[in-house]
PDB file of C-alpha atoms in Angstrom:
ATOM      1  CA  MET B   1     -13.355 -13.080  -1.727  1.00  0.00           C
ATOM      2  CA  LYS B   2     -11.525 -10.144  -3.486  1.00  0.00           C
ATOM      3  CA  LYS B   3     -14.740  -8.664  -4.724  1.00  0.00           C
ATOM      4  CA  ILE B   4     -16.241  -8.799  -1.144  1.00  0.00           C
ATOM      5  CA  ILE B   5     -13.201  -6.884   0.189  1.00  0.00           C
ATOM      6  CA  ILE B   6     -13.329  -4.259  -2.582  1.00  0.00           C
ATOM      7  CA  ILE B   7     -17.038  -3.743  -1.985  1.00  0.00           C
ATOM      8  CA  LEU B   8     -16.550  -3.144   1.739  1.00  0.00           C
ATOM      9  CA  LEU B   9     -13.627  -0.892   0.961  1.00  0.00           C
ATOM     10  CA  LEU B  10     -15.969   1.161  -1.263  1.00  0.00           C
ATOM     11  CA  VAL B  11     -19.084   1.091   0.851  1.00  0.00           C
ATOM     12  CA  ILE B  12     -17.646   1.918   4.280  1.00  0.00           C
ATOM     13  CA  PRO B  13     -16.156   5.281   3.490  1.00  0.00           C
ATOM     14  CA  VAL B  14     -19.560   6.364   2.003  1.00  0.00           C
ATOM     15  CA  LEU B  15     -21.501   5.083   5.024  1.00  0.00           C
ATOM     16  CA  THR B  16     -19.055   6.824   7.515  1.00  0.00           C
ATOM     17  CA  GLY B  17     -18.437  10.062   5.734  1.00  0.00           C
ATOM     18  CA  CYS B  18     -18.423  13.186   7.908  1.00  0.00           C
ATOM     19  CA  GLY B  19     -20.537  16.290   7.027  1.00  0.00           C
ATOM     20  CA  VAL B  20     -21.821  17.473   3.822  1.00  0.00           C
ATOM     21  CA  SER B  21     -19.582  17.477   0.773  1.00  0.00           C
ATOM     22  CA  LYS B  22     -19.162  20.771  -0.892  1.00  0.00           C
ATOM     23  CA  GLN B  23     -17.968  19.321  -4.112  1.00  0.00           C
ATOM     24  CA  LYS B  24     -19.264  20.830  -7.241  1.00  0.00           C
ATOM     25  CA  LYS B  25     -21.078  18.534  -9.603  1.00  0.00           C
ATOM     26  CA  VAL B  26     -18.900  16.840 -12.264  1.00  0.00           C
ATOM     27  CA  ASP B  27     -19.263  14.157 -14.723  1.00  0.00           C
ATOM     28  CA  TYR B  28     -16.269  12.214 -16.092  1.00  0.00           C
ATOM     29  CA  SER B  29     -18.325   9.425 -17.534  1.00  0.00           C
ATOM     30  CA  GLU B  30     -17.022  10.311 -21.106  1.00  0.00           C
ATOM     31  CA  TYR B  31     -13.538   8.938 -20.167  1.00  0.00           C
ATOM     32  CA  SER B  32     -13.220   5.114 -20.243  1.00  0.00           C
ATOM     33  CA  PHE B  33     -10.789   5.228 -17.171  1.00  0.00           C
ATOM     34  CA  SER B  34     -13.735   6.392 -14.914  1.00  0.00           C
ATOM     35  CA  ASP B  35     -16.229   4.006 -13.185  1.00  0.00           C
ATOM     36  CA  THR B  36     -13.724   1.180 -13.732  1.00  0.00           C
ATOM     37  CA  HIS B  37     -11.938  -0.814 -11.025  1.00  0.00           C
ATOM     38  CA  TRP B  38      -8.401  -1.079 -11.816  1.00  0.00           C
ATOM     39  CA  THR B  39      -5.871  -3.477 -10.235  1.00  0.00           C
ATOM     40  CA  ARG B  40      -2.084  -3.597  -9.930  1.00  0.00           C
ATOM     41  CA  GLU B  41       0.027  -6.422  -8.582  1.00  0.00           C
ATOM     42  CA  THR B  42       3.047  -5.494  -6.458  1.00  0.00           C
ATOM     43  CA  GLU B  43       5.617  -7.606  -4.876  1.00  0.00           C
ATOM     44  CA  TYR B  44       3.915  -6.992  -1.581  1.00  0.00           C
ATOM     45  CA  ASP B  45       0.170  -6.654  -2.340  1.00  0.00           C
ATOM     46  CA  THR B  46      -2.551  -6.027  -4.762  1.00  0.00           C
ATOM     47  CA  GLU B  47      -3.657  -2.406  -5.113  1.00  0.00           C
ATOM     48  CA  TYR B  48      -7.048  -1.126  -6.319  1.00  0.00           C
ATOM     49  CA  ILE B  49      -7.642   2.309  -7.838  1.00  0.00           C
ATOM     50  CA  THR B  50     -10.972   3.746  -9.134  1.00  0.00           C
ATOM     51  CA  PHE B  51     -12.005   7.223 -10.344  1.00  0.00           C
ATOM     52  CA  TYR B  52     -15.611   7.534 -10.170  1.00  0.00           C
ATOM     53  CA  SER B  53     -17.490   9.645 -12.933  1.00  0.00           C
ATOM     54  CA  ASP B  54     -18.961  11.817 -10.204  1.00  0.00           C
ATOM     55  CA  GLY B  55     -15.479  12.989  -9.069  1.00  0.00           C
ATOM     56  CA  PHE B  56     -14.887  10.578  -6.233  1.00  0.00           C
ATOM     57  CA  PHE B  57     -11.752   8.431  -5.912  1.00  0.00           C
ATOM     58  CA  SER B  58     -10.465   5.563  -3.940  1.00  0.00           C
ATOM     59  CA  TYR B  59      -6.965   3.855  -3.778  1.00  0.00           C
ATOM     60  CA  TYR B  60      -6.519   0.869  -1.387  1.00  0.00           C
ATOM     61  CA  CYS B  61      -4.474  -2.187  -1.223  1.00  0.00           C
ATOM     62  CA  ALA B  62      -5.941  -5.756  -0.694  1.00  0.00           C
ATOM     63  CA  CYS B  63      -4.905  -5.501   2.923  1.00  0.00           C
ATOM     64  CA  GLY B  64      -7.467  -2.761   3.372  1.00  0.00           C
ATOM     65  CA  ASN B  65      -5.093   0.166   3.874  1.00  0.00           C
ATOM     66  CA  PRO B  66      -4.993   3.183   1.830  1.00  0.00           C
ATOM     67  CA  VAL B  67      -2.225   3.704  -0.703  1.00  0.00           C
ATOM     68  CA  ASN B  68      -0.317   7.091  -0.770  1.00  0.00           C
ATOM     69  CA  ASP B  69      -2.419   8.653   2.066  1.00  0.00           C
ATOM     70  CA  SER B  70      -5.474   8.202  -0.381  1.00  0.00           C
ATOM     71  CA  ASP B  71      -7.825   8.229   2.636  1.00  0.00           C
ATOM     72  CA  LEU B  72      -7.103  11.974   2.999  1.00  0.00           C
ATOM     73  CA  CYS B  73      -8.179  12.533  -0.709  1.00  0.00           C
ATOM     74  CA  GLU B  74     -11.876  11.574  -1.599  1.00  0.00           C
ATOM     75  CA  THR B  75     -12.380  13.595  -4.710  1.00  0.00           C
ATOM     76  CA  TYR B  76     -10.427  14.576  -7.858  1.00  0.00           C
ATOM     77  CA  SER B  77     -10.676  16.848 -10.789  1.00  0.00           C
ATOM     78  CA  TYR B  78      -9.302  15.848 -14.196  1.00  0.00           C
ATOM     79  CA  ASN B  79      -7.691  18.111 -17.018  1.00  0.00           C
ATOM     80  CA  ASP B  80      -8.111  16.552 -20.376  1.00  0.00           C
ATOM     81  CA  GLU B  81      -5.594  18.950 -21.991  1.00  0.00           C
ATOM     82  CA  THR B  82      -2.758  18.156 -19.526  1.00  0.00           C
ATOM     83  CA  LYS B  83      -4.034  14.657 -18.738  1.00  0.00           C
ATOM     84  CA  GLU B  84      -3.565  15.237 -15.163  1.00  0.00           C
ATOM     85  CA  ILE B  85      -5.792  14.100 -12.223  1.00  0.00           C
ATOM     86  CA  GLN B  86      -5.698  16.502  -9.322  1.00  0.00           C
ATOM     87  CA  LEU B  87      -6.579  14.882  -5.952  1.00  0.00           C
ATOM     88  CA  GLU B  88      -8.441  17.102  -3.625  1.00  0.00           C
ATOM     89  CA  CYS B  89      -7.303  16.213  -0.054  1.00  0.00           C
ATOM     90  CA  TYR B  90      -8.447  17.369   3.333  1.00  0.00           C
ATOM     91  CA  GLU B  91      -5.000  17.316   4.477  1.00  0.00           C
ATOM     92  CA  ALA B  92      -1.777  16.588   2.501  1.00  0.00           C
ATOM     93  CA  PRO B  93       1.420  15.721   4.251  1.00  0.00           C
ATOM     94  CA  ASP B  94       4.525  16.593   2.110  1.00  0.00           C
ATOM     95  CA  GLU B  95       5.049  13.142   0.841  1.00  0.00           C
ATOM     96  CA  THR B  96       1.473  12.916  -0.409  1.00  0.00           C
ATOM     97  CA  ILE B  97       1.195  12.777  -4.159  1.00  0.00           C
ATOM     98  CA  THR B  98      -1.818  14.970  -5.318  1.00  0.00           C
ATOM     99  CA  THR B  99      -1.236  15.089  -8.935  1.00  0.00           C
ATOM    100  CA  ILE B 100      -1.272  12.082 -11.094  1.00  0.00           C
ATOM    101  CA  LYS B 101      -0.513  12.109 -14.797  1.00  0.00           C
ATOM    102  CA  ILE B 102      -2.260   9.821 -17.175  1.00  0.00           C
ATOM    103  CA  VAL B 103       0.374   8.281 -19.408  1.00  0.00           C
ATOM    104  CA  SER B 104      -1.893   6.157 -21.348  1.00  0.00           C
ATOM    105  CA  TYR B 105      -5.201   4.275 -21.095  1.00  0.00           C
ATOM    106  CA  ASP B 106      -7.464   2.132 -23.028  1.00  0.00           C
ATOM    107  CA  GLU B 107     -10.230  -0.244 -22.398  1.00  0.00           C
ATOM    108  CA  ASN B 108      -8.104  -2.728 -20.451  1.00  0.00           C
ATOM    109  CA  ASN B 109      -5.091  -0.788 -19.306  1.00  0.00           C
ATOM    110  CA  LEU B 110      -4.361   2.395 -17.257  1.00  0.00           C
ATOM    111  CA  VAL B 111      -0.777   3.721 -16.978  1.00  0.00           C
ATOM    112  CA  LEU B 112      -0.284   6.488 -14.380  1.00  0.00           C
ATOM    113  CA  ASP B 113       2.737   8.672 -13.350  1.00  0.00           C
ATOM    114  CA  PHE B 114       2.822   9.195  -9.579  1.00  0.00           C
ATOM    115  CA  ASN B 115       5.614  11.871  -9.366  1.00  0.00           C
ATOM    116  CA  GLY B 116       7.994   9.944 -11.722  1.00  0.00           C
ATOM    117  CA  GLU B 117       6.755   6.439 -10.585  1.00  0.00           C
ATOM    118  CA  ILE B 118       4.981   4.753 -13.419  1.00  0.00           C
ATOM    119  CA  ARG B 119       2.283   2.354 -12.254  1.00  0.00           C
ATOM    120  CA  LYS B 120       0.497   0.061 -14.559  1.00  0.00           C
ATOM    121  CA  PHE B 121      -2.936  -1.019 -13.808  1.00  0.00           C
ATOM    122  CA  ILE B 122      -5.386  -3.544 -15.564  1.00  0.00           C
ATOM    123  CA  ARG B 123      -9.113  -3.640 -15.653  1.00  0.00           C
ATOM    124  CA  GLU B 124     -10.529  -5.740 -12.980  1.00  0.00           C
TER     125      GLU B 124
END
């Protein structure tokens, strides 16, 4: 059931996208954190985050809602020197976190710093 929900969450935004994207072509496939579905259990819900190798991004909870206004941010850029992911948002309210620091990652774990809050994800 979880996989069906995840697939719907990933496909619906693509099918309902507005306009033509002006994103430049990127390829982050060399990084093992890309093209992997990561999950995190919280006391309230399960969160799903994915950084696609083509620069697209999604971050939703199992309830179907975006986490941290992620629905305003569809793409990202990655700086390997600083280990920072910069979310590219259509609109970013003051509380929206647009810079995510990668603390560590390996084949099965992804640890991210969301403005001082450490979030640990595991490979789905």
